[in-house]
Amino acid sequence: MRYSGLKVIKEALTGHKGWKPTWHNPEPKAKYDVVIIGGGGHGLATAYYLAKNHGITNIAVVEKGWIGGGNVGRNTTIVRSNYLLDGNGPFYELSLKLWEGLEQDFNYNAMVSQRGILNLVHSDAQRDAARRRGNAMILNGSDAELLDVSGVRAMYPFLNFDNARFPIKGGLLHRRGGTVRHDAVAWGYARGADMLGVDIIQNCEVTGFRIENGTCLGVETSKGFIGAGKVASCVAGSSSRVMEKAGMRLPIESHVLQAFVSEGLKPVLDGVITFGAGHFYCSQSDKGGLVFGGDIDGYNSYAQRGNLPVVEDVVEGGMALIPALGRVRVLRSWGGVMDMSMDGSPFIDKTHIDGLYFNGGWCYGGFKATPASGWCYAHLLATGQPHDVATAFRLDRFRQGGMIDEKGQGAQPNLH
Amino acid sequence: MIINHPILGPRDAQEFTYLGDAALIDRPDWQADNAAEGFHDYLYLRDNPAGEHRELWFHEQGDRSWLVLTRNTVTHDILNVELARDVARARGRSK
């Protein structure tokens, strides 16, 4: 499916009856070189980069529901490269660089908007931490600016600067961060992969793996057995459920994270703001809705919906930071299921079973990682070696002592 | 969620903090030959089921008791609540 300005005008005048599906809906073949489980952002990006960067096009992406119906359609659309640790920094910087060129690369409007992310600080200790993080970001090739109060006030005069408990003392500004139209990312990658010959097979649930003598030969699905040279799991949120079918226990708990959208407002917030004292972050979508969220609910859940205490907590954080929010009405809220890993960092690795690969553990940071996750997973699948920026994302890192614990919380998934 | 505390009756889940899988009660034997492997699995690996899950909750804003909940992770229904002390004793732990 290709688009042109002329076609848009023609379709506008003829009732939009001539648009064709953006990707095919093929039946699965008996065998593929690579079968990717999960038609979300990461799975589709992996298929796209396998085809584009490595010339492997005999690929199927099998998806239980419809593509883009999981976490790539349930996030708060923020992209950023503001990580502290060496294991993470270069990876997320690659991801942000890929975001910057993504629309030209797959020729699809993903509405990449580098509107800047401002992490507020409320104490001297937080300012020190922000300065340290900013320096780490710059060392990894990202950008960071430490703002004082007047700098923050010039950008967002409506914030509550003089909150008695958490006055705003400044902020760390990451200008290249921003937001991306999340659904368009899935659709753009799907279209790109489809045009390169990838089979996207929807409504096809993986029910098991065929493993013989320590080698994975393919997957059992609701549409029958599909043989594969390599099987690549990419189902963050449900990783434990899928990998259990291969007899694996993972260093992951599934938790629910809620997010919210307000009614449409006139432009009021042109960047992304995060509250440093509570857990609240907010941006404004192009439709005018304020998109905001907070912390995970904190207990194991596969429910894709959360409970009211966290709603209350998020809204309190929002009110403390932006009192003007008080009369805004919330339009929608939803929950997504996160792979919360034991150190808050992801996995892109082989497993102990030949031909079976694993990508997951993205916690609540999977969306921003989509391009680099696909890029690095494709590299691993095609070459057998981890990509240079993803060498730390090993499944056995807890055994080796190679944790990547950005928050320093230890093996307690609900605190990351 | 409302947690039906065995001693205090129904309490709001907000009064509690969550630790994780109740298997954390079964600390491995540190003198066993495979203790390193046992502690790796104990500390880092989880069953993480979709469905019934036995898990530890701490009544931090209440009587500071530890509870073992049996809760459905798909529906959030709480099916059973026990004192963790009773669960541990039933598994042969001392005190």
mmCIF file of N, CA and C in Angstrom, chain A residues 44 145 158 230 252-253 313 318 321 352 367:
data_model
loop_
_atom_site.group_PDB
_atom_site.id
_atom_site.type_symbol
_atom_site.label_atom_id
_atom_site.label_comp_id
_atom_site.label_asym_id
_atom_site.label_seq_id
_atom_site.Cartn_x
_atom_site.Cartn_y
_atom_site.Cartn_z
ATOM 1 N N LEU A 44 7.121 -6.454 15.233
ATOM 2 C CA LEU A 44 7.046 -5.943 13.864
ATOM 3 C C LEU A 44 8.342 -5.229 13.485
ATOM 4 N N GLU A 145 20.221 19.346 29.652
ATOM 5 C CA GLU A 145 20.472 20.691 30.176
ATOM 6 C C GLU A 145 19.873 20.773 31.561
ATOM 7 N N PHE A 158 2.788 27.933 34.663
ATOM 8 C CA PHE A 158 1.593 27.527 35.417
ATOM 9 C C PHE A 158 1.858 26.431 36.426
ATOM 10 N N LYS A 230 14.364 -20.429 13.264
ATOM 11 C CA LYS A 230 14.534 -19.766 14.553
ATOM 12 C C LYS A 230 13.180 -19.256 15.023
ATOM 13 N N ILE A 252 10.950 -12.434 35.900
ATOM 14 C CA ILE A 252 9.948 -11.431 35.525
ATOM 15 C C ILE A 252 8.669 -11.648 36.315
ATOM 16 N N GLU A 253 8.042 -10.547 36.746
ATOM 17 C CA GLU A 253 6.659 -10.567 37.226
ATOM 18 C C GLU A 253 5.835 -9.665 36.316
ATOM 19 N N ASP A 313 -3.804 8.323 43.517
ATOM 20 C CA ASP A 313 -2.420 8.726 43.717
ATOM 21 C C ASP A 313 -1.913 9.545 42.526
ATOM 22 N N GLY A 318 -0.747 14.927 40.062
ATOM 23 C CA GLY A 318 -1.044 15.909 39.022
ATOM 24 C C GLY A 318 -1.516 17.221 39.615
ATOM 25 N N LEU A 321 1.273 19.253 41.198
ATOM 26 C CA LEU A 321 2.204 19.862 40.240
ATOM 27 C C LEU A 321 1.518 20.945 39.407
ATOM 28 N N HIS A 352 18.541 -21.251 26.519
ATOM 29 C CA HIS A 352 19.350 -22.478 26.569
ATOM 30 C C HIS A 352 18.871 -23.491 25.530
ATOM 31 N N PHE A 367 8.002 1.166 24.993
ATOM 32 C CA PHE A 367 7.643 1.892 23.773
ATOM 33 C C PHE A 367 8.836 2.654 23.200
#
